[in-house]
Short mmCIF file of C-alpha atoms in Angstrom, two decimals:
data_model
loop_
_atom_site.label_atom_id
_atom_site.label_comp_id
_atom_site.label_asym_id
_atom_site.label_seq_id
_atom_site.Cartn_x
_atom_site.Cartn_y
_atom_site.Cartn_z
CA UNK S 4 -67.30 27.62 -78.92
CA UNK S 5 -68.48 24.03 -78.63
CA UNK S 6 -67.80 23.84 -74.89
CA UNK S 7 -69.76 27.04 -74.23
CA UNK S 8 -72.63 25.82 -76.41
CA UNK S 9 -72.88 22.68 -74.30
CA UNK S 10 -72.86 24.76 -71.14
CA UNK S 11 -75.61 27.04 -72.40
CA UNK S 12 -77.70 24.08 -73.60
CA UNK S 13 -77.51 22.66 -70.09
CA UNK S 14 -78.81 25.94 -68.72
CA UNK S 15 -75.65 26.60 -66.76
CA UNK S 16 -75.06 30.26 -67.59
CA UNK S 17 -74.65 32.88 -64.90
CA UNK S 18 -71.17 34.32 -65.24
CA UNK S 19 -69.00 35.54 -68.13
CA UNK S 20 -67.77 32.06 -69.04
CA UNK S 21 -70.84 30.19 -67.88
CA UNK S 22 -71.00 27.13 -65.66
CA UNK S 23 -70.10 23.58 -66.57
CA UNK S 24 -70.83 20.17 -65.20
CA UNK S 25 -67.90 18.43 -63.50
CA UNK S 26 -67.09 15.24 -65.38
CA UNK S 27 -67.24 13.22 -62.17
CA UNK S 28 -70.42 14.67 -60.71
CA UNK S 29 -73.13 17.20 -61.49
CA UNK S 30 -71.33 20.10 -59.81
CA UNK S 31 -71.72 23.65 -61.07
CA UNK S 32 -68.39 25.39 -61.65
CA UNK S 33 -67.99 29.15 -62.15
CA UNK S 34 -64.52 29.58 -63.57
CA UNK S 35 -64.37 33.32 -62.97
CA UNK S 36 -65.10 32.73 -59.31
CA UNK S 37 -62.44 30.04 -59.05
CA UNK S 38 -59.64 32.32 -60.16
CA UNK S 39 -60.92 35.37 -58.31
CA UNK S 40 -61.14 33.27 -55.17
CA UNK S 41 -57.51 32.24 -55.56
CA UNK S 42 -56.41 35.86 -55.98
CA UNK S 43 -58.36 36.86 -52.89
CA UNK S 44 -56.83 34.06 -50.86
CA UNK S 45 -53.37 35.01 -52.12
CA UNK S 46 -53.77 38.47 -50.60
CA UNK S 47 -54.93 36.98 -47.30
CA UNK S 48 -52.83 33.83 -47.08
CA UNK S 49 -50.53 33.19 -44.14
CA UNK S 50 -47.12 33.31 -45.73
CA UNK S 51 -44.19 31.04 -44.86
CA UNK S 52 -41.61 32.39 -42.41
CA UNK S 53 -38.59 34.26 -43.68
CA UNK S 54 -35.44 32.35 -44.53
CA UNK S 55 -32.26 33.18 -42.65
CA UNK S 56 -29.90 34.69 -45.23
CA UNK S 57 -26.93 33.66 -43.06
CA UNK S 58 -28.00 30.03 -42.81
CA UNK S 59 -26.18 26.94 -44.00
CA UNK S 60 -28.40 24.84 -46.27
CA UNK S 61 -28.12 21.08 -46.66
CA UNK S 62 -28.42 18.95 -49.78
CA UNK S 63 -27.34 15.90 -47.82
CA UNK S 64 -27.30 15.09 -44.11
CA UNK S 65 -23.98 15.87 -42.46
CA UNK S 66 -23.03 15.69 -38.79
CA UNK S 67 -20.15 18.04 -38.02
CA UNK S 68 -19.13 15.93 -35.03
CA UNK S 69 -17.94 13.36 -37.60
CA UNK S 70 -15.67 15.91 -39.27
CA UNK S 71 -12.06 15.78 -38.13
CA UNK S 72 -10.46 17.78 -40.94
CA UNK S 73 -11.57 21.07 -42.54
CA UNK S 74 -10.18 22.14 -45.90
CA UNK S 75 -10.54 25.43 -47.77
CA UNK S 76 -10.04 26.96 -51.18
CA UNK S 77 -8.76 30.54 -51.11
CA UNK S 78 -10.42 32.74 -53.75
CA UNK S 79 -14.07 33.51 -52.93
CA UNK S 80 -13.94 31.02 -50.05
CA UNK S 81 -11.52 32.26 -47.41
CA UNK S 82 -11.12 35.46 -49.45
CA UNK S 83 -14.51 37.16 -49.71
CA UNK S 84 -13.89 39.79 -52.39
CA UNK S 85 -15.89 42.97 -52.80
CA UNK S 86 -17.93 43.73 -55.92
CA UNK S 87 -15.25 46.26 -56.92
CA UNK S 88 -13.12 43.38 -58.13
CA UNK S 89 -15.56 42.57 -60.94
CA UNK S 90 -15.27 46.11 -62.30
CA UNK S 91 -11.48 45.87 -62.16
CA UNK S 92 -11.46 42.49 -63.93
CA UNK S 93 -13.66 43.84 -66.71
CA UNK S 94 -11.37 46.81 -67.24
CA UNK S 95 -8.21 44.68 -67.29
CA UNK S 96 -9.76 42.09 -69.59
CA UNK S 97 -11.04 44.76 -71.95
CA UNK S 98 -7.63 46.42 -72.21
CA UNK S 99 -5.90 43.07 -72.74
CA UNK S 100 -8.33 42.33 -75.58
CA UNK S 101 -7.53 45.62 -77.28
CA UNK S 102 -3.78 45.60 -76.63
CA UNK S 103 -2.92 41.94 -77.19
CA UNK S 104 -5.66 40.74 -79.59
CA UNK S 105 -5.85 43.88 -81.78
CA UNK S 106 -9.54 44.46 -81.17
CA UNK S 107 -10.88 47.94 -82.08
CA UNK S 108 -9.57 50.64 -79.78
CA UNK S 109 -13.08 52.06 -79.43
CA UNK S 110 -13.87 49.05 -77.22
CA UNK S 111 -11.92 50.82 -74.46
CA UNK S 112 -15.12 52.84 -73.91
CA UNK S 113 -17.05 49.76 -72.77
CA UNK S 114 -18.19 49.78 -69.16
CA UNK S 115 -18.96 46.85 -66.91
CA UNK S 116 -22.70 46.25 -66.51
CA UNK S 117 -23.14 44.60 -63.10
CA UNK S 118 -26.77 43.56 -63.43
CA UNK S 119 -26.65 42.05 -66.92
CA UNK S 120 -25.60 38.46 -66.28
CA UNK S 121 -25.54 35.76 -63.63
CA UNK S 122 -23.13 32.87 -63.41
CA UNK S 123 -24.08 29.38 -64.49
CA UNK S 124 -25.08 30.54 -67.99
CA UNK S 125 -24.14 28.60 -71.11
CA UNK S 126 -22.65 30.02 -74.30
CA UNK S 127 -23.23 28.34 -77.66
CA UNK S 128 -19.90 28.86 -79.37
CA UNK S 129 -21.19 28.16 -82.89
CA UNK S 130 -24.27 30.38 -82.76
CA UNK S 131 -22.95 33.00 -80.35
CA UNK S 132 -25.92 32.66 -78.01
CA UNK S 133 -25.85 33.16 -74.25
CA UNK S 134 -28.58 31.26 -72.41
CA UNK S 135 -29.82 29.75 -69.19
CA UNK S 136 -30.51 26.02 -69.02
CA UNK S 137 -32.46 23.99 -66.50
CA UNK S 138 -31.53 20.63 -65.01
CA UNK S 139 -33.03 18.83 -68.03
CA UNK S 140 -31.01 20.83 -70.61
CA UNK S 141 -34.13 22.84 -71.46
CA UNK S 142 -33.63 26.49 -72.40
CA UNK S 143 -35.55 28.88 -70.19
CA UNK S 144 -37.82 31.02 -72.30
CA UNK S 145 -36.79 34.66 -72.76
CA UNK S 146 -33.25 34.05 -71.46
CA UNK S 147 -31.39 33.72 -74.78
CA UNK S 148 -29.19 36.64 -75.85
CA UNK S 149 -27.00 37.42 -78.82
CA UNK S 150 -24.73 40.09 -77.49
CA UNK S 151 -26.94 42.31 -75.34
CA UNK S 152 -30.05 41.68 -77.43
CA UNK S 153 -32.65 39.09 -76.54
CA UNK S 154 -33.31 36.53 -79.26
CA UNK S 155 -36.98 35.94 -80.17
CA UNK S 156 -38.24 32.60 -78.90
CA UNK S 157 -39.29 31.55 -82.41
CA UNK S 158 -35.66 31.83 -83.55
CA UNK S 159 -34.47 29.78 -80.59
CA UNK S 160 -36.95 27.04 -81.50
CA UNK S 161 -35.65 27.04 -85.08
CA UNK S 162 -32.01 26.84 -83.98
CA UNK S 163 -32.48 23.85 -81.69
CA UNK S 164 -35.59 22.27 -83.27
CA UNK S 165 -37.29 22.95 -79.96
CA UNK S 166 -35.96 24.18 -76.64
CA UNK S 167 -33.77 21.24 -75.62
CA UNK S 168 -29.97 21.32 -75.92
CA UNK S 169 -28.75 17.84 -76.94
CA UNK S 170 -26.43 16.06 -74.56
CA UNK S 171 -23.90 15.74 -77.38
CA UNK S 172 -23.39 19.51 -77.24
CA UNK S 173 -22.70 19.51 -73.53
CA UNK S 174 -19.54 18.75 -71.61
CA UNK S 175 -20.66 16.07 -69.19
CA UNK S 176 -18.43 16.82 -66.27
CA UNK S 177 -16.56 20.02 -65.67
CA UNK S 178 -19.04 22.17 -67.56
CA UNK S 179 -16.68 23.38 -70.25
CA UNK S 180 -14.08 22.13 -72.65
CA UNK S 181 -12.44 22.92 -75.96
CA UNK S 182 -14.14 19.97 -77.63
CA UNK S 183 -17.72 20.97 -76.88
CA UNK S 184 -20.15 23.41 -78.45
CA UNK S 185 -21.41 24.71 -75.11
CA UNK S 186 -19.32 26.46 -72.49
CA UNK S 187 -20.69 27.05 -69.01
CA UNK S 188 -19.62 30.13 -67.05
CA UNK S 189 -19.36 28.55 -63.62
CA UNK S 190 -17.29 30.61 -61.19
CA UNK S 191 -17.75 34.16 -59.94
CA UNK S 192 -14.67 35.33 -61.82
CA UNK S 193 -16.60 34.52 -65.03
CA UNK S 194 -19.29 37.18 -64.54
CA UNK S 195 -17.17 40.09 -65.90
CA UNK S 196 -16.10 37.77 -68.73
CA UNK S 197 -19.74 37.18 -69.71
CA UNK S 198 -20.35 40.92 -69.81
CA UNK S 199 -17.28 41.47 -72.00
CA UNK S 200 -18.21 38.71 -74.49
CA UNK S 201 -21.77 40.05 -74.76
CA UNK S 202 -20.74 43.67 -75.21
CA UNK S 203 -18.09 42.88 -77.84
CA UNK S 204 -20.59 40.85 -79.87
CA UNK S 205 -23.16 43.63 -79.51
CA UNK S 206 -20.59 46.16 -80.77
CA UNK S 207 -19.83 44.06 -83.86
CA UNK S 208 -23.51 43.52 -84.62
CA UNK S 209 -24.46 47.17 -84.10
CA UNK S 210 -21.68 48.32 -86.42
CA UNK S 211 -22.28 45.62 -89.06
CA UNK S 212 -18.83 44.13 -88.54
CA UNK S 213 -18.47 40.47 -89.49
CA UNK S 214 -17.33 38.22 -86.65
CA UNK S 215 -17.14 34.58 -85.65
CA UNK S 216 -18.62 34.18 -82.15
CA UNK S 217 -16.30 31.28 -81.38
CA UNK S 218 -13.24 33.43 -82.08
CA UNK S 219 -14.68 36.25 -79.97
CA UNK S 220 -15.29 33.85 -77.08
CA UNK S 221 -11.78 32.38 -77.13
CA UNK S 222 -10.15 35.78 -77.58
CA UNK S 223 -12.01 37.20 -74.59
CA UNK S 224 -11.26 34.07 -72.58
CA UNK S 225 -7.56 34.31 -73.46
CA UNK S 226 -7.49 38.01 -72.55
CA UNK S 227 -9.14 37.41 -69.19
CA UNK S 228 -6.91 34.43 -68.42
CA UNK S 229 -3.86 36.56 -69.21
CA UNK S 230 -4.62 38.96 -66.37
CA UNK S 231 -4.47 35.94 -64.04
CA UNK S 232 -1.39 34.24 -65.50
CA UNK S 233 0.59 37.49 -65.84
CA UNK S 234 -0.02 38.36 -62.21
CA UNK S 235 -1.73 41.63 -63.16
CA UNK S 236 -4.91 40.82 -61.26
CA UNK S 237 -3.05 39.59 -58.18
CA UNK S 238 -0.90 42.72 -58.11
CA UNK S 239 -3.98 44.94 -58.36
CA UNK S 240 -5.59 43.15 -55.40
CA UNK S 241 -2.50 43.10 -53.17
CA UNK S 242 -1.82 46.77 -53.90
CA UNK S 243 -5.32 47.73 -52.73
CA UNK S 244 -6.44 45.11 -50.23
CA UNK S 245 -8.81 47.45 -48.39
CA UNK S 246 -10.79 48.00 -51.56
CA UNK S 247 -10.95 44.46 -52.88
CA UNK S 248 -10.65 42.31 -49.76
CA UNK S 249 -12.36 43.77 -46.71
CA UNK S 250 -10.82 42.58 -43.46
CA UNK S 251 -13.21 40.28 -41.59
CA UNK S 252 -12.67 39.42 -37.94
CA UNK S 253 -15.11 36.51 -38.31
CA UNK S 254 -12.66 34.62 -40.57
CA UNK S 255 -10.06 34.60 -37.83
CA UNK S 256 -12.70 33.69 -35.26
CA UNK S 257 -13.86 30.69 -37.30
CA UNK S 258 -10.39 29.31 -37.93
CA UNK S 259 -9.32 29.73 -34.32
CA UNK S 260 -12.49 28.08 -33.06
CA UNK S 261 -11.92 25.04 -35.26
CA UNK S 262 -8.32 24.76 -34.04
CA UNK S 263 -9.44 25.07 -30.40
CA UNK S 264 -11.84 22.17 -31.01
CA UNK S 265 -8.89 20.00 -32.18
CA UNK S 266 -9.85 20.08 -35.84
CA UNK S 267 -7.14 19.81 -38.48
CA UNK S 268 -7.07 22.56 -41.12
CA UNK S 269 -5.64 22.63 -44.62
CA UNK S 270 -5.68 25.01 -47.59
CA UNK S 271 -5.56 23.96 -51.26
CA UNK S 272 -5.45 26.78 -53.80
CA UNK S 273 -4.42 27.25 -57.41
CA UNK S 274 -2.99 30.66 -56.52
CA UNK S 275 0.62 31.40 -55.59
CA UNK S 276 1.94 31.97 -52.08
CA UNK S 277 2.80 35.70 -52.22
CA UNK S 278 -0.78 36.49 -53.24
CA UNK S 279 -2.37 34.19 -50.65
CA UNK S 280 0.00 35.34 -47.92
CA UNK S 281 -0.82 39.01 -48.53
CA UNK S 282 -4.55 38.33 -48.34
CA UNK S 283 -4.46 36.00 -45.34
CA UNK S 284 -2.16 38.35 -43.43
CA UNK S 285 -4.57 41.18 -44.17
CA UNK S 286 -7.63 39.20 -43.07
CA UNK S 287 -6.28 37.02 -40.26
CA UNK S 288 -2.85 38.32 -39.28
CA UNK S 289 0.79 37.30 -39.70
CA UNK S 290 0.18 34.17 -37.62
CA UNK S 291 -2.24 32.67 -40.14
CA UNK S 292 0.15 29.86 -41.17
CA UNK S 293 0.18 28.61 -37.58
CA UNK S 294 -3.53 27.82 -37.85
CA UNK S 295 -3.11 25.39 -40.77
CA UNK S 296 -1.66 21.90 -40.64
CA UNK S 297 -1.08 21.78 -44.41
CA UNK S 298 -0.88 24.62 -46.97
CA UNK S 299 -0.81 23.72 -50.68
CA UNK S 300 -0.35 26.35 -53.40
CA UNK S 301 -0.33 26.16 -57.23
CA UNK S 302 -2.40 22.99 -56.85
CA UNK S 303 -3.70 22.83 -60.47
CA UNK S 304 -7.22 21.82 -59.44
CA UNK S 305 -9.12 19.90 -60.69
CA UNK S 306 -6.12 17.76 -61.78
CA UNK S 307 -4.94 17.76 -58.16
CA UNK S 308 -7.86 15.48 -57.28
CA UNK S 309 -7.57 13.01 -60.16
CA UNK S 310 -3.92 12.77 -61.20
CA UNK S 311 -1.28 11.13 -59.03
CA UNK S 312 1.60 12.10 -61.30
CA UNK S 313 2.66 15.50 -59.97
CA UNK S 314 4.58 15.21 -56.66
CA UNK S 315 4.66 17.82 -53.91
CA UNK S 316 7.53 20.29 -53.79
CA UNK S 317 8.56 22.26 -50.73
CA UNK S 318 8.12 26.00 -51.25
CA UNK S 319 10.42 28.52 -49.55
CA UNK S 320 8.50 31.80 -48.92
CA UNK S 321 11.62 33.83 -48.12
CA UNK S 322 13.16 33.25 -51.57
CA UNK S 323 9.97 32.48 -53.54
CA UNK S 324 11.58 29.25 -54.70
CA UNK S 325 11.07 25.48 -54.56
CA UNK S 326 13.38 22.77 -53.27
CA UNK S 327 14.32 19.82 -55.46
CA UNK S 328 14.28 17.00 -52.90
CA UNK S 329 11.44 14.47 -52.75
CA UNK S 330 8.70 15.26 -50.24
CA UNK S 331 7.80 12.28 -48.06
CA UNK S 332 5.96 14.05 -45.22
CA UNK S 333 3.85 17.21 -44.91
CA UNK S 334 4.89 19.32 -41.96
CA UNK S 335 2.90 21.98 -40.15
CA UNK S 336 4.29 25.45 -40.82
CA UNK S 337 5.69 24.51 -44.22
CA UNK S 338 4.23 25.40 -47.60
CA UNK S 339 3.96 22.92 -50.48
CA UNK S 340 3.50 23.47 -54.18
CA UNK S 341 1.55 21.34 -56.67
CA UNK S 342 1.18 17.71 -55.49
CA UNK S 343 -1.88 15.48 -55.65
CA UNK S 344 -4.61 14.17 -53.40
CA UNK S 345 -3.30 10.60 -53.37
CA UNK S 346 -0.05 11.71 -51.74
CA UNK S 347 -1.94 14.05 -49.43
CA UNK S 348 -4.00 11.10 -48.21
CA UNK S 349 -0.93 8.89 -47.80
CA UNK S 350 1.06 11.49 -45.89
CA UNK S 351 -1.75 12.60 -43.55
CA UNK S 352 -4.23 9.72 -43.32
CA UNK S 353 -7.04 12.17 -44.07
CA UNK S 354 -9.68 10.47 -46.16
CA UNK S 355 -13.35 9.96 -46.83
CA UNK S 356 -16.22 11.43 -44.86
CA UNK S 357 -14.13 12.78 -42.01
CA UNK S 358 -12.91 15.54 -44.37
CA UNK S 359 -15.08 18.61 -45.14
CA UNK S 360 -13.74 20.80 -47.95
CA UNK S 361 -15.13 24.23 -48.90
CA UNK S 362 -14.85 25.96 -52.27
CA UNK S 363 -16.77 28.27 -54.59
CA UNK S 364 -16.38 26.31 -57.85
CA UNK S 365 -18.70 23.31 -57.94
CA UNK S 366 -16.57 21.51 -60.54
CA UNK S 367 -12.95 22.51 -59.89
CA UNK S 368 -13.23 22.46 -56.09
CA UNK S 369 -15.97 20.01 -55.21
CA UNK S 370 -16.89 17.48 -57.90
CA UNK S 371 -13.85 15.20 -57.86
CA UNK S 372 -13.32 15.57 -54.13
CA UNK S 373 -16.72 14.08 -53.38
CA UNK S 374 -17.20 11.72 -56.36
CA UNK S 375 -13.77 10.09 -56.35
CA UNK S 376 -12.65 10.48 -52.76
CA UNK S 377 -15.77 10.64 -50.62
CA UNK S 378 -14.98 13.98 -49.01
CA UNK S 379 -17.89 15.93 -47.63
CA UNK S 380 -18.10 19.23 -49.48
CA UNK S 381 -19.43 22.72 -48.86
CA UNK S 382 -20.09 25.33 -51.55
CA UNK S 383 -19.68 29.06 -50.92
CA UNK S 384 -22.29 30.90 -53.01
CA UNK S 385 -22.12 34.67 -52.31
CA UNK S 386 -25.16 35.35 -54.53
CA UNK S 387 -27.29 33.35 -52.10
CA UNK S 388 -27.55 36.29 -49.70
CA UNK S 389 -29.34 38.52 -52.22
CA UNK S 390 -31.46 35.66 -53.56
CA UNK S 391 -32.75 34.90 -50.07
CA UNK S 392 -33.63 38.57 -49.58
CA UNK S 393 -35.89 38.35 -52.61
CA UNK S 394 -37.39 35.06 -51.45
CA UNK S 395 -38.32 36.81 -48.20
CA UNK S 396 -40.15 39.69 -49.91
CA UNK S 397 -43.91 39.64 -49.31
CA UNK S 398 -44.60 40.46 -52.96
CA UNK S 399 -42.57 37.44 -54.09
CA UNK S 400 -44.17 35.09 -51.57
CA UNK S 401 -47.70 36.08 -52.57
CA UNK S 402 -46.87 35.74 -56.26
CA UNK S 403 -45.52 32.24 -55.70
CA UNK S 404 -48.58 31.30 -53.65
CA UNK S 405 -50.77 32.53 -56.51
CA UNK S 406 -48.63 30.78 -59.13
CA UNK S 407 -48.75 27.39 -57.39
CA UNK S 408 -52.50 27.53 -56.90
CA UNK S 409 -53.14 28.75 -60.44
CA UNK S 410 -51.11 25.83 -61.79
CA UNK S 411 -53.24 23.45 -59.74
CA UNK S 412 -56.35 25.12 -61.13
CA UNK S 413 -55.13 24.62 -64.69
CA UNK S 414 -54.23 21.02 -64.04
CA UNK S 415 -57.59 20.25 -62.47
CA UNK S 416 -59.85 21.88 -65.08
CA UNK S 417 -57.82 21.72 -68.29
CA UNK S 418 -60.03 18.98 -69.79
CA UNK S 419 -63.36 20.68 -69.12
CA UNK S 420 -63.00 24.46 -68.87
CA UNK S 421 -63.70 26.54 -72.01
CA UNK S 422 -60.63 27.25 -74.12
CA UNK S 423 -60.86 31.01 -73.60
CA UNK S 424 -60.83 30.48 -69.83
CA UNK S 425 -57.77 28.26 -70.00
CA UNK S 426 -56.03 30.75 -72.26
CA UNK S 427 -56.73 33.53 -69.79
CA UNK S 428 -55.33 31.49 -66.92
CA UNK S 429 -52.22 30.56 -68.93
CA UNK S 430 -51.55 34.20 -69.74
CA UNK S 431 -51.86 35.03 -66.05
CA UNK S 432 -49.41 32.22 -65.26
CA UNK S 433 -46.91 33.55 -67.78
CA UNK S 434 -47.25 37.03 -66.31
CA UNK S 435 -46.52 35.80 -62.78
CA UNK S 436 -43.54 33.77 -63.95
CA UNK S 437 -42.01 36.77 -65.71
CA UNK S 438 -42.67 39.02 -62.75
CA UNK S 439 -40.97 36.70 -60.27
CA UNK S 440 -38.05 36.07 -62.67
CA UNK S 441 -37.42 39.78 -63.05
CA UNK S 442 -37.15 40.23 -59.30
CA UNK S 443 -33.82 38.37 -59.44
CA UNK S 444 -32.43 39.50 -62.77
CA UNK S 445 -34.44 40.97 -65.70
CA UNK S 446 -32.44 39.04 -68.28
CA UNK S 447 -31.81 35.65 -66.69
CA UNK S 448 -33.69 35.41 -63.41
CA UNK S 449 -32.49 33.33 -60.46
CA UNK S 450 -29.18 31.50 -60.27
CA UNK S 451 -30.95 28.49 -58.77
CA UNK S 452 -34.27 28.15 -60.58
CA UNK S 453 -35.89 28.55 -63.98
CA UNK S 454 -39.64 29.21 -64.05
CA UNK S 455 -40.30 25.95 -62.22
CA UNK S 456 -37.28 23.62 -62.51
CA UNK S 457 -33.87 23.79 -60.89
CA UNK S 458 -31.19 25.32 -63.11
CA UNK S 459 -28.35 23.33 -64.60
CA UNK S 460 -26.08 25.07 -62.07
CA UNK S 461 -28.41 24.19 -59.19
CA UNK S 462 -28.50 20.55 -60.24
CA UNK S 463 -24.70 20.35 -60.12
CA UNK S 464 -24.62 22.18 -56.80
CA UNK S 465 -27.07 19.66 -55.35
CA UNK S 466 -24.97 16.76 -56.64
CA UNK S 467 -21.52 17.96 -55.61
CA UNK S 468 -22.10 19.93 -52.39
CA UNK S 469 -23.42 18.41 -49.17
CA UNK S 470 -24.03 21.91 -47.79
CA UNK S 471 -23.94 25.43 -49.20
CA UNK S 472 -24.05 28.95 -47.79
CA UNK S 473 -23.39 32.55 -48.78
CA UNK S 474 -20.24 32.95 -46.68
CA UNK S 475 -17.80 30.66 -44.92
CA UNK S 476 -18.18 32.60 -41.69
CA UNK S 477 -21.87 31.60 -41.48
CA UNK S 478 -20.53 28.43 -39.84
CA UNK S 479 -20.04 30.53 -36.72
CA UNK S 480 -23.80 30.35 -36.15
CA UNK S 481 -23.52 26.60 -35.53
CA UNK S 482 -21.63 24.43 -33.09
CA UNK S 483 -18.94 22.02 -34.29
CA UNK S 484 -21.33 19.20 -33.36
CA UNK S 485 -24.28 20.49 -35.36
CA UNK S 486 -26.13 18.17 -37.73
CA UNK S 487 -27.44 19.65 -40.97
CA UNK S 488 -30.55 17.94 -42.30
CA UNK S 489 -31.75 18.33 -45.89
CA UNK S 490 -35.29 19.54 -46.38
CA UNK S 491 -37.60 16.71 -47.35
CA UNK S 492 -38.88 17.66 -50.76
CA UNK S 493 -41.94 15.93 -52.16
CA UNK S 494 -41.40 13.80 -55.24
CA UNK S 495 -43.94 14.21 -58.03
CA UNK S 496 -46.00 11.24 -56.76
CA UNK S 497 -45.81 12.20 -53.05
CA UNK S 498 -47.88 14.50 -50.85
CA UNK S 499 -46.31 17.76 -49.74
CA UNK S 500 -46.54 18.05 -45.98
CA UNK S 501 -46.46 21.45 -44.35
CA UNK S 502 -44.07 22.50 -41.63
CA UNK S 503 -45.43 21.14 -38.36
CA UNK S 504 -43.67 23.92 -36.46
CA UNK S 505 -45.72 26.67 -38.14
#
């Protein structure tokens, strides 16, 4: 190669790839030694401290002493369901697909695969491709699947004329919509749905059965939604609360502590009262209503936050009915159906940054509350607990240390090192990226990060949630006057300062 010939002519041989003169000064560089030195240092480096998997993490500064009112969603926020629920949802959805959509009866043999997918993935309705996108709408390499089969990267490039998904294909706000080509699976309930869509498509492909992926998607979506709307899922949960909703003393402890500190509490859920009452009584006790100043059911979020058209109606638990008179005040101990945030604000005076609302769905629960109304918001991300465990593994930490330093090596010497050296380093970089990705999920990697960028999901989480944590009860580790500070991340043009406490 020309570069090696120049090196040899200069008399700078001595290792496999020779030595070269630095462009800025006559400095001998042994490229083999550079990389080997990095690998040696990686094995000896002082690693960062472990992250607390029960911590609350801040995207934006928030002082809890400023919070006067705490609000909560129910599903996957107050109610911390077990993994058994995902298996049950898959089974119910599968049977609804066969029984109500006339899909082949042989599909009843399908089994839920818990480690196939993660939430936050996008589905291309026209092409039938499941994929993971980063914050810039770039497709992460090796995370595109048709059914259960990974699509070669060359095909992906052909489909999209590169690896960028145009903004015109994306729904710009709530992540999904009937008028867009891309649907994002956002909430935790969607994970069994992803598995069902993928397995049905794989069945059709494997058996050479013609199908339209858009029809498959909407049929599966309709089947899964039917187990919610029919009450089948709620009945299954309430009939086996010990299995699906483990009782947690910490939930009661948190709510009672907030009340004792003179905080106002409210609940806004899209679910009905009998279902919520069964779960809250199981977790907290029959007195749970006494802890809340306002309880709102069948709220129709996200419309609850943006539409002022639907008034509140008083709900009567004893008869499972609604009164017809106009609601002009919200009284403690009563239950209200539907309604809207504008009336909630008028009746209570709760507004702006003195309200902190927690939910698991970054769009339905959090986006409008913070963008339109200035509420402070907290996201409950159960997957965070397992992700942090991986981040704390020594193997992962050393791989990331090696990856970061290898990238710096490539950036520094890419204009002068021989091409075969650069190619070797790039292959090493790819190997490390794949290895660290597979630690989270072999198909799609981390919920929060692609190989180096934040995911599309992570970007929305950062925008719509001031704080996030794996469980609501992690708040018990902090006082009601605690201030959460976001970590100062270095911009591309800034220096990265280490932790002075280390």
